[in-house]
Amino acid sequence: MDLERPSVARVYDWYLGGTANWAIDREFGKKVLTTFPAGMYCARANRAFLHRAVRHLVARGVRQFVDIGSGVPTMGNVHQVADEVAPDSRVVYIDYEPVAVAHSRILLEQHGDPARHAVIHGDLRDPDGVWEAVAQTGVVDLDEPLALLVTAVLHVQQTGPDGRDVGPEAIAQYRDLLPAGSYLVLSQITHEGLPEEIAAQLHAIIRMYDDDVSKHVLRSKAEFGALFGDFALLEPGVTWTASWHPEDSGPDTPVIDFADPSESVMLAGVGRKP
């Protein structure tokens, strides 16, 4: 665990109002907000999308969730949202950040059910290893439909041995691993279709992240849509996090009002495997 550099997961936790972050993370986050004041609201809009996607899929009959890049537990985790509407739901969390994994384990020990909730340390870039670890928890049945959640993760460069971003390849492997009838839930930052001032601020803070935290990869709407492969996108298709099924908000879903939904800077979508 490197406490000499800010962590994407811990800075994001600070944006969400969490406490699992260090001074170095808070200092970086504050620097980001001086350049991009809406950054905190964009993070919370993404968390609101996650809430709504879980509630929407529960209404469609989904009871199993696998959350890759789940981050530090704060502001309503997947199992807490799912349990509100489906007490029989099951959730496995996966993250690469040791702090996120440790805090998730503490949370689940205090408020979870070991038969229905688990957290594992894993790397999105290793789909086969992640899938095997998920199976070993015994929490979800990988032969039955489930929802795979990869939200606010893919704009962080998933670097392979040759230095390339292997995020799209990894997502393609996960699509193959998912059983028929499963859902893929994605969100990520885009550089396309943003108000001019927001776009300039975003590019400035991406340079800050690239220099001090980790490299980032932004995708166009078409590139983001391609991550779903042949999965059938649920209405309204690829849209802004702030615009995806606002009617599915729950009592604890963060409420973020933007003058224009594009100010949320993240694209979102949910696809169903045939």
mmCIF file of C-alpha atoms in Angstrom:
data_model
loop_
_atom_site.group_PDB
_atom_site.id
_atom_site.type_symbol
_atom_site.label_atom_id
_atom_site.label_comp_id
_atom_site.label_asym_id
_atom_site.label_seq_id
_atom_site.Cartn_x
_atom_site.Cartn_y
_atom_site.Cartn_z
ATOM 1 C CA MET A 1 0.000 0.000 0.000
ATOM 2 C CA ASP A 2 1.571 3.245 -1.206
ATOM 3 C CA LEU A 3 0.772 6.164 1.088
ATOM 4 C CA GLU A 4 3.316 8.425 -0.608
ATOM 5 C CA ARG A 5 0.983 9.057 -3.552
ATOM 6 C CA PRO A 6 -2.741 9.829 -3.759
ATOM 7 C CA SER A 7 -4.948 6.852 -4.605
ATOM 8 C CA VAL A 8 -7.781 7.016 -7.138
ATOM 9 C CA ALA A 9 -10.032 5.003 -4.817
ATOM 10 C CA ARG A 10 -9.250 7.050 -1.710
ATOM 11 C CA VAL A 11 -9.613 10.412 -3.494
ATOM 12 C CA TYR A 12 -12.958 9.212 -4.889
ATOM 13 C CA ASP A 13 -13.956 8.229 -1.337
ATOM 14 C CA TRP A 14 -13.199 11.781 -0.229
ATOM 15 C CA TYR A 15 -15.337 13.209 -3.060
ATOM 16 C CA LEU A 16 -18.207 11.047 -1.805
ATOM 17 C CA GLY A 17 -17.840 12.282 1.761
ATOM 18 C CA GLY A 18 -16.169 9.139 3.085
ATOM 19 C CA THR A 19 -13.483 8.873 5.753
ATOM 20 C CA ALA A 20 -11.226 6.125 4.333
ATOM 21 C CA ASN A 21 -8.690 8.560 2.943
ATOM 22 C CA TRP A 22 -5.399 10.125 3.993
ATOM 23 C CA ALA A 23 -4.142 13.703 4.078
ATOM 24 C CA ILE A 24 -2.327 13.205 0.768
ATOM 25 C CA ASP A 25 -5.621 12.127 -0.866
ATOM 26 C CA ARG A 26 -7.533 15.073 0.561
ATOM 27 C CA GLU A 27 -4.852 17.530 -0.497
ATOM 28 C CA PHE A 28 -4.949 16.220 -4.054
ATOM 29 C CA GLY A 29 -8.762 16.234 -4.083
ATOM 30 C CA LYS A 30 -8.865 19.848 -2.934
ATOM 31 C CA LYS A 31 -6.378 20.782 -5.662
ATOM 32 C CA VAL A 32 -8.613 19.082 -8.215
ATOM 33 C CA LEU A 33 -11.678 20.975 -7.014
ATOM 34 C CA THR A 34 -9.948 24.342 -7.343
ATOM 35 C CA THR A 35 -9.600 23.572 -11.066
ATOM 36 C CA PHE A 36 -12.778 21.551 -11.560
ATOM 37 C CA PRO A 37 -15.324 22.661 -8.927
ATOM 38 C CA ALA A 38 -17.972 20.230 -10.209
ATOM 39 C CA GLY A 39 -15.731 17.203 -9.670
ATOM 40 C CA MET A 40 -17.310 16.228 -6.367
ATOM 41 C CA TYR A 41 -20.806 16.425 -7.873
ATOM 42 C CA CYS A 42 -19.747 14.298 -10.856
ATOM 43 C CA ALA A 43 -18.525 11.572 -8.482
ATOM 44 C CA ARG A 44 -21.796 11.684 -6.565
ATOM 45 C CA ALA A 45 -23.810 11.617 -9.798
ATOM 46 C CA ASN A 46 -22.003 8.406 -10.706
ATOM 47 C CA ARG A 47 -22.807 6.921 -7.295
ATOM 48 C CA ALA A 48 -26.439 7.894 -7.861
ATOM 49 C CA PHE A 49 -26.352 6.073 -11.217
ATOM 50 C CA LEU A 50 -25.023 2.974 -9.452
ATOM 51 C CA HIS A 51 -27.897 3.134 -6.958
ATOM 52 C CA ARG A 52 -30.483 3.483 -9.722
ATOM 53 C CA ALA A 53 -28.965 0.700 -11.833
ATOM 54 C CA VAL A 54 -29.060 -1.722 -8.899
ATOM 55 C CA ARG A 55 -32.662 -0.860 -8.067
ATOM 56 C CA HIS A 56 -33.674 -1.088 -11.733
ATOM 57 C CA LEU A 57 -32.079 -4.512 -12.156
ATOM 58 C CA VAL A 58 -33.576 -5.842 -8.945
ATOM 59 C CA ALA A 59 -36.964 -4.875 -10.393
ATOM 60 C CA ARG A 60 -36.017 -6.959 -13.446
ATOM 61 C CA GLY A 61 -35.411 -9.970 -11.234
ATOM 62 C CA VAL A 62 -31.640 -9.761 -10.714
ATOM 63 C CA ARG A 63 -30.503 -11.075 -7.338
ATOM 64 C CA GLN A 64 -26.754 -11.524 -7.937
ATOM 65 C CA PHE A 65 -24.251 -8.682 -8.305
ATOM 66 C CA VAL A 66 -20.496 -8.680 -8.920
ATOM 67 C CA ASP A 67 -18.928 -5.244 -8.440
ATOM 68 C CA ILE A 68 -15.428 -4.873 -9.933
ATOM 69 C CA GLY A 69 -13.510 -1.795 -8.835
ATOM 70 C CA SER A 70 -15.982 -1.359 -5.998
ATOM 71 C CA GLY A 71 -13.698 1.115 -4.230
ATOM 72 C CA VAL A 72 -13.827 2.187 -0.614
ATOM 73 C CA PRO A 73 -17.248 1.504 0.941
ATOM 74 C CA THR A 74 -19.102 4.760 1.411
ATOM 75 C CA MET A 75 -22.420 6.468 0.647
ATOM 76 C CA GLY A 76 -24.531 3.366 0.034
ATOM 77 C CA ASN A 77 -22.886 0.196 -1.186
ATOM 78 C CA VAL A 78 -24.415 -2.199 -3.686
ATOM 79 C CA HIS A 79 -25.523 -4.709 -1.053
ATOM 80 C CA GLN A 80 -27.157 -1.983 1.041
ATOM 81 C CA VAL A 81 -29.109 -0.634 -1.946
ATOM 82 C CA ALA A 82 -30.076 -4.123 -3.143
ATOM 83 C CA ASP A 83 -31.121 -5.271 0.330
ATOM 84 C CA GLU A 84 -33.606 -2.392 0.567
ATOM 85 C CA VAL A 85 -35.657 -3.923 -2.237
ATOM 86 C CA ALA A 86 -34.482 -7.564 -2.292
ATOM 87 C CA PRO A 87 -33.313 -8.982 1.056
ATOM 88 C CA ASP A 88 -32.292 -12.198 -0.717
ATOM 89 C CA SER A 89 -29.774 -10.441 -3.004
ATOM 90 C CA ARG A 90 -26.118 -11.528 -3.135
ATOM 91 C CA VAL A 91 -23.072 -9.351 -3.791
ATOM 92 C CA VAL A 92 -19.364 -9.946 -4.338
ATOM 93 C CA TYR A 93 -17.054 -6.919 -4.306
ATOM 94 C CA ILE A 94 -13.645 -6.898 -6.028
ATOM 95 C CA ASP A 95 -10.998 -4.205 -5.813
ATOM 96 C CA TYR A 96 -7.273 -3.820 -6.410
ATOM 97 C CA GLU A 97 -6.804 -1.123 -3.738
ATOM 98 C CA PRO A 98 -5.840 -2.724 -0.365
ATOM 99 C CA VAL A 99 -7.567 0.018 1.648
ATOM 100 C CA ALA A 100 -10.823 -0.535 -0.250
ATOM 101 C CA VAL A 101 -10.676 -4.280 0.351
ATOM 102 C CA ALA A 102 -9.808 -3.906 4.056
ATOM 103 C CA HIS A 103 -12.584 -1.401 4.723
ATOM 104 C CA SER A 104 -15.078 -3.473 2.760
ATOM 105 C CA ARG A 105 -14.269 -6.494 4.914
ATOM 106 C CA ILE A 106 -14.780 -4.471 8.084
ATOM 107 C CA LEU A 107 -18.116 -3.157 6.780
ATOM 108 C CA LEU A 108 -19.335 -6.618 5.840
ATOM 109 C CA GLU A 109 -18.264 -8.052 9.194
ATOM 110 C CA GLN A 110 -20.337 -5.392 10.937
ATOM 111 C CA HIS A 111 -23.342 -5.115 8.646
ATOM 112 C CA GLY A 112 -23.201 -7.949 6.136
ATOM 113 C CA ASP A 113 -24.165 -11.599 5.849
ATOM 114 C CA PRO A 114 -21.244 -13.943 5.002
ATOM 115 C CA ALA A 115 -23.647 -16.208 3.142
ATOM 116 C CA ARG A 116 -24.727 -13.363 0.840
ATOM 117 C CA HIS A 117 -21.833 -10.877 0.768
ATOM 118 C CA ALA A 118 -18.112 -11.194 0.119
ATOM 119 C CA VAL A 119 -15.124 -9.057 -0.851
ATOM 120 C CA ILE A 120 -11.993 -10.222 -2.627
ATOM 121 C CA HIS A 121 -8.737 -8.638 -3.726
ATOM 122 C CA GLY A 122 -8.553 -8.858 -7.500
ATOM 123 C CA ASP A 123 -7.415 -7.171 -10.679
ATOM 124 C CA LEU A 124 -9.870 -6.231 -13.440
ATOM 125 C CA ARG A 125 -7.135 -7.109 -15.961
ATOM 126 C CA ASP A 126 -7.283 -10.780 -14.917
ATOM 127 C CA PRO A 127 -10.826 -11.886 -15.798
ATOM 128 C CA ASP A 128 -10.174 -15.613 -15.381
ATOM 129 C CA GLY A 129 -8.543 -15.080 -11.986
ATOM 130 C CA VAL A 130 -11.332 -12.792 -10.824
ATOM 131 C CA TRP A 131 -14.020 -15.227 -11.993
ATOM 132 C CA GLU A 132 -12.329 -18.125 -10.208
ATOM 133 C CA ALA A 133 -12.055 -16.098 -6.986
ATOM 134 C CA VAL A 134 -15.722 -15.083 -7.229
ATOM 135 C CA ALA A 135 -16.723 -18.730 -7.663
ATOM 136 C CA GLN A 136 -14.678 -19.727 -4.616
ATOM 137 C CA THR A 137 -16.662 -17.368 -2.370
ATOM 138 C CA GLY A 138 -19.755 -19.510 -2.899
ATOM 139 C CA VAL A 139 -21.850 -16.338 -2.682
ATOM 140 C CA VAL A 140 -23.033 -16.198 -6.295
ATOM 141 C CA ASP A 141 -23.842 -18.930 -8.797
ATOM 142 C CA LEU A 142 -21.884 -18.143 -11.955
ATOM 143 C CA ASP A 143 -24.123 -20.439 -13.983
ATOM 144 C CA GLU A 144 -27.125 -18.197 -13.298
ATOM 145 C CA PRO A 145 -27.757 -14.642 -14.564
ATOM 146 C CA LEU A 146 -26.111 -11.827 -12.629
ATOM 147 C CA ALA A 147 -25.229 -8.165 -12.959
ATOM 148 C CA LEU A 148 -21.573 -7.235 -13.471
ATOM 149 C CA LEU A 149 -20.856 -3.674 -12.338
ATOM 150 C CA VAL A 150 -17.782 -1.780 -13.566
ATOM 151 C CA THR A 151 -18.522 1.855 -12.766
ATOM 152 C CA ALA A 152 -16.118 4.832 -12.798
ATOM 153 C CA VAL A 153 -13.221 2.417 -13.377
ATOM 154 C CA LEU A 154 -12.424 2.214 -17.083
ATOM 155 C CA HIS A 155 -11.193 5.797 -17.415
ATOM 156 C CA VAL A 156 -8.279 4.731 -15.203
ATOM 157 C CA GLN A 157 -5.838 3.155 -17.637
ATOM 158 C CA GLN A 158 -5.741 -0.626 -17.290
ATOM 159 C CA THR A 159 -2.155 -1.069 -18.422
ATOM 160 C CA GLY A 160 -0.989 -4.409 -19.797
ATOM 161 C CA PRO A 161 2.592 -5.749 -19.894
ATOM 162 C CA ASP A 162 3.237 -3.890 -23.148
ATOM 163 C CA GLY A 163 1.963 -0.569 -21.795
ATOM 164 C CA ARG A 164 -1.325 -0.651 -23.714
ATOM 165 C CA ASP A 165 -4.707 -0.003 -22.135
ATOM 166 C CA VAL A 166 -6.256 -3.467 -21.953
ATOM 167 C CA GLY A 167 -9.558 -2.367 -20.416
ATOM 168 C CA PRO A 168 -11.680 -3.086 -23.530
ATOM 169 C CA GLU A 169 -10.097 -6.528 -23.939
ATOM 170 C CA ALA A 170 -10.792 -7.362 -20.308
ATOM 171 C CA ILE A 171 -14.424 -6.250 -20.617
ATOM 172 C CA ALA A 172 -14.792 -8.441 -23.725
ATOM 173 C CA GLN A 173 -13.551 -11.421 -21.691
ATOM 174 C CA TYR A 174 -16.036 -10.671 -18.924
ATOM 175 C CA ARG A 175 -18.815 -10.509 -21.511
ATOM 176 C CA ASP A 176 -17.843 -14.015 -22.613
ATOM 177 C CA LEU A 177 -17.750 -15.273 -19.010
ATOM 178 C CA LEU A 178 -21.193 -13.939 -18.112
ATOM 179 C CA PRO A 179 -24.049 -16.439 -18.382
ATOM 180 C CA ALA A 180 -26.918 -15.680 -20.762
ATOM 181 C CA GLY A 181 -29.457 -13.258 -19.379
ATOM 182 C CA SER A 182 -26.841 -11.362 -17.351
ATOM 183 C CA TYR A 183 -26.374 -7.597 -17.331
ATOM 184 C CA LEU A 184 -23.292 -5.414 -17.776
ATOM 185 C CA VAL A 185 -23.334 -2.024 -16.017
ATOM 186 C CA LEU A 186 -20.684 0.488 -17.103
ATOM 187 C CA SER A 187 -19.843 4.148 -16.601
ATOM 188 C CA GLN A 188 -16.779 6.206 -17.457
ATOM 189 C CA ILE A 189 -15.575 9.735 -18.158
ATOM 190 C CA THR A 190 -15.830 11.014 -21.719
ATOM 191 C CA HIS A 191 -14.204 13.941 -23.532
ATOM 192 C CA GLU A 192 -17.087 14.251 -26.000
ATOM 193 C CA GLY A 193 -20.185 16.430 -25.881
ATOM 194 C CA LEU A 194 -19.162 18.493 -22.855
ATOM 195 C CA PRO A 195 -19.774 22.214 -22.351
ATOM 196 C CA GLU A 196 -16.641 24.105 -23.399
ATOM 197 C CA GLU A 197 -15.727 25.340 -19.912
ATOM 198 C CA ILE A 198 -16.293 21.900 -18.340
ATOM 199 C CA ALA A 199 -14.200 20.253 -21.073
ATOM 200 C CA ALA A 200 -11.281 22.617 -20.428
ATOM 201 C CA GLN A 201 -11.448 22.014 -16.677
ATOM 202 C CA LEU A 202 -11.706 18.251 -17.167
ATOM 203 C CA HIS A 203 -8.645 18.081 -19.413
ATOM 204 C CA ALA A 204 -6.701 20.117 -16.861
ATOM 205 C CA ILE A 205 -7.487 17.770 -13.976
ATOM 206 C CA ILE A 206 -6.852 14.689 -16.115
ATOM 207 C CA ARG A 207 -3.321 16.010 -16.606
ATOM 208 C CA MET A 208 -3.064 16.343 -12.822
ATOM 209 C CA TYR A 209 -4.171 12.739 -12.348
ATOM 210 C CA ASP A 210 -1.792 11.546 -15.071
ATOM 211 C CA ASP A 211 1.131 13.293 -13.365
ATOM 212 C CA ASP A 212 0.410 12.515 -9.716
ATOM 213 C CA VAL A 213 -1.918 9.497 -9.455
ATOM 214 C CA SER A 214 -2.451 7.305 -12.515
ATOM 215 C CA LYS A 215 -2.885 7.589 -16.267
ATOM 216 C CA HIS A 216 -6.393 8.058 -17.619
ATOM 217 C CA VAL A 217 -8.137 7.068 -20.865
ATOM 218 C CA LEU A 218 -11.223 8.962 -22.032
ATOM 219 C CA ARG A 219 -13.604 7.446 -24.588
ATOM 220 C CA SER A 220 -16.107 8.837 -27.038
ATOM 221 C CA LYS A 221 -19.744 7.792 -26.928
ATOM 222 C CA ALA A 222 -19.112 5.334 -29.784
ATOM 223 C CA GLU A 223 -16.056 3.843 -28.068
ATOM 224 C CA PHE A 224 -17.948 3.503 -24.808
ATOM 225 C CA GLY A 225 -20.912 1.883 -26.550
ATOM 226 C CA ALA A 226 -18.577 -0.638 -28.188
ATOM 227 C CA LEU A 227 -17.667 -1.960 -24.725
ATOM 228 C CA PHE A 228 -21.101 -3.626 -24.621
ATOM 229 C CA GLY A 229 -20.382 -5.746 -27.707
ATOM 230 C CA ASP A 230 -23.561 -7.492 -28.858
ATOM 231 C CA PHE A 231 -25.364 -6.971 -25.553
ATOM 232 C CA ALA A 232 -28.776 -5.326 -25.934
ATOM 233 C CA LEU A 233 -28.688 -1.886 -24.318
ATOM 234 C CA LEU A 234 -31.562 -1.077 -22.002
ATOM 235 C CA GLU A 235 -33.353 2.186 -22.655
ATOM 236 C CA PRO A 236 -32.245 4.954 -22.868
ATOM 237 C CA GLY A 237 -29.047 3.384 -24.239
ATOM 238 C CA VAL A 238 -25.758 5.184 -23.693
ATOM 239 C CA THR A 239 -26.459 8.408 -21.834
ATOM 240 C CA TRP A 240 -25.120 10.626 -19.059
ATOM 241 C CA THR A 241 -25.009 9.235 -15.522
ATOM 242 C CA ALA A 242 -27.335 12.045 -14.472
ATOM 243 C CA SER A 243 -29.931 10.987 -17.074
ATOM 244 C CA TRP A 244 -30.141 7.206 -16.564
ATOM 245 C CA HIS A 245 -33.589 6.295 -15.145
ATOM 246 C CA PRO A 246 -33.942 9.039 -12.516
ATOM 247 C CA GLU A 247 -37.277 7.481 -11.533
ATOM 248 C CA ASP A 248 -35.375 4.578 -9.963
ATOM 249 C CA SER A 249 -33.802 6.739 -7.279
ATOM 250 C CA GLY A 250 -34.275 5.539 -3.721
ATOM 251 C CA PRO A 251 -34.554 7.451 -0.443
ATOM 252 C CA ASP A 252 -30.770 7.399 0.043
ATOM 253 C CA THR A 253 -29.770 8.034 -3.588
ATOM 254 C CA PRO A 254 -27.673 11.213 -3.863
ATOM 255 C CA VAL A 255 -29.609 14.017 -5.530
ATOM 256 C CA ILE A 256 -27.413 16.014 -7.918
ATOM 257 C CA ASP A 257 -28.923 18.715 -10.107
ATOM 258 C CA PHE A 258 -26.997 19.831 -13.183
ATOM 259 C CA ALA A 259 -28.081 22.647 -15.480
ATOM 260 C CA ASP A 260 -27.169 20.243 -18.304
ATOM 261 C CA PRO A 261 -26.781 16.456 -17.766
ATOM 262 C CA SER A 262 -23.538 16.561 -19.794
ATOM 263 C CA GLU A 263 -21.943 18.399 -16.869
ATOM 264 C CA SER A 264 -21.829 15.023 -15.094
ATOM 265 C CA VAL A 265 -18.987 14.167 -17.595
ATOM 266 C CA MET A 266 -19.588 10.403 -17.317
ATOM 267 C CA LEU A 267 -21.371 8.176 -19.798
ATOM 268 C CA ALA A 268 -23.438 5.283 -18.496
ATOM 269 C CA GLY A 269 -25.244 2.272 -19.857
ATOM 270 C CA VAL A 270 -26.614 -1.147 -19.010
ATOM 271 C CA GLY A 271 -26.611 -4.041 -21.484
ATOM 272 C CA ARG A 272 -28.207 -7.490 -21.343
ATOM 273 C CA LYS A 273 -26.487 -10.597 -22.673
ATOM 274 C CA PRO A 274 -28.670 -12.515 -25.171
#
